[in-house]
Each structure stands twice: as C-alpha cells, then as structure tokens.
mmCIF file of C-alpha atoms in Angstrom:
data_model
loop_
_atom_site.group_PDB
_atom_site.id
_atom_site.type_symbol
_atom_site.label_atom_id
_atom_site.label_comp_id
_atom_site.label_asym_id
_atom_site.label_seq_id
_atom_site.Cartn_x
_atom_site.Cartn_y
_atom_site.Cartn_z
ATOM 1 C CA UNK M 1319 113.766 96.237 102.784
ATOM 2 C CA UNK M 1320 113.130 98.709 105.521
ATOM 3 C CA UNK M 1321 113.943 102.385 105.535
ATOM 4 C CA UNK M 1322 115.933 103.545 108.547
ATOM 5 C CA UNK M 1323 115.264 106.816 110.346
ATOM 6 C CA UNK M 1324 118.283 108.398 108.610
ATOM 7 C CA UNK M 1325 116.820 107.671 105.155
ATOM 8 C CA UNK M 1326 119.067 104.740 104.295
ATOM 9 C CA UNK M 1327 117.820 101.207 103.772
ATOM 10 C CA UNK M 1328 118.371 97.863 105.486
ATOM 11 C CA UNK M 1329 117.610 94.409 104.138
ATOM 12 C CA UNK M 1330 115.508 92.316 106.492
ATOM 13 C CA UNK M 1331 115.209 88.531 106.239
ATOM 14 C CA UNK M 1332 111.492 87.766 106.045
ATOM 15 C CA UNK M 1333 111.961 84.362 107.681
ATOM 16 C CA UNK M 1334 113.811 85.637 110.761
ATOM 17 C CA UNK M 1335 112.953 89.327 110.968
ATOM 18 C CA UNK M 1336 116.661 90.100 111.426
ATOM 19 C CA UNK M 1337 118.932 92.250 109.277
ATOM 20 C CA UNK M 1338 120.535 90.200 106.525
ATOM 21 C CA UNK M 1339 124.257 89.533 106.664
ATOM 22 C CA UNK M 1340 126.280 88.959 103.476
ATOM 23 C CA UNK M 1341 129.938 87.921 103.700
ATOM 24 C CA UNK M 1342 130.069 89.113 107.303
ATOM 25 C CA UNK M 1343 128.548 92.534 106.584
ATOM 26 C CA UNK M 1344 125.149 93.618 107.841
ATOM 27 C CA UNK M 1345 123.113 94.968 104.973
ATOM 28 C CA UNK M 1346 122.359 98.410 106.419
ATOM 29 C CA UNK M 1347 123.049 101.983 105.389
ATOM 30 C CA UNK M 1348 122.284 101.283 101.739
ATOM 31 C CA UNK M 1349 120.774 103.691 99.261
ATOM 32 C CA UNK M 1350 117.471 102.534 97.786
ATOM 33 C CA UNK M 1351 118.917 101.328 94.467
ATOM 34 C CA UNK M 1352 121.659 99.284 96.127
ATOM 35 C CA UNK M 1353 119.201 97.756 98.583
ATOM 36 C CA UNK M 1354 116.762 96.897 95.807
ATOM 37 C CA UNK M 1355 119.543 95.289 93.755
ATOM 38 C CA UNK M 1356 120.717 93.256 96.756
ATOM 39 C CA UNK M 1357 117.179 92.050 97.494
ATOM 40 C CA UNK M 1358 116.832 90.936 93.879
ATOM 41 C CA UNK M 1359 120.149 89.073 94.057
ATOM 42 C CA UNK M 1360 119.384 87.408 97.392
ATOM 43 C CA UNK M 1361 115.937 86.340 96.198
ATOM 44 C CA UNK M 1362 117.448 84.867 93.032
ATOM 45 C CA UNK M 1363 120.063 82.951 95.028
ATOM 46 C CA UNK M 1364 117.375 81.694 97.394
ATOM 47 C CA UNK M 1365 115.260 80.435 94.481
ATOM 48 C CA UNK M 1366 118.277 78.688 92.974
ATOM 49 C CA UNK M 1367 119.199 77.034 96.270
ATOM 50 C CA UNK M 1368 115.633 75.928 96.905
ATOM 51 C CA UNK M 1369 115.386 74.559 93.374
ATOM 52 C CA UNK M 1370 118.626 72.605 93.655
ATOM 53 C CA UNK M 1371 117.522 70.955 96.908
ATOM 54 C CA UNK M 1372 114.518 69.422 95.155
ATOM 55 C CA UNK M 1373 116.697 67.224 92.928
#
C-alpha cells in the first residue's frame, strides 16, 4: 500500500512495482481500511494459488 498525495491509498504489486488491477479496476483512491482489506485478500489469494501450484 502507498498513500497518495490526496490522502487516499493505492495498492502496489511488490513484484512489479505497478498499481494492482482487480477485475479491470486500478486499486487507487481507497480509504485505508478498504486498502488494508484488499491487501489481505490479495495476499491470501496469492498464497492459495502458490500452494496449489506445488501439487
């Protein structure tokens, strides 16, 4: 997560350094709680996908 100059938050992909896109929407302009929740969800999905590729 990165706070924008206007006080809202954006979700940045650590691997690419780019703003994350979910279902065609850039994850910008979020309040802190929404951004934090989205990061938690994306990290969970990433762990699940990485775990399923090991089998």
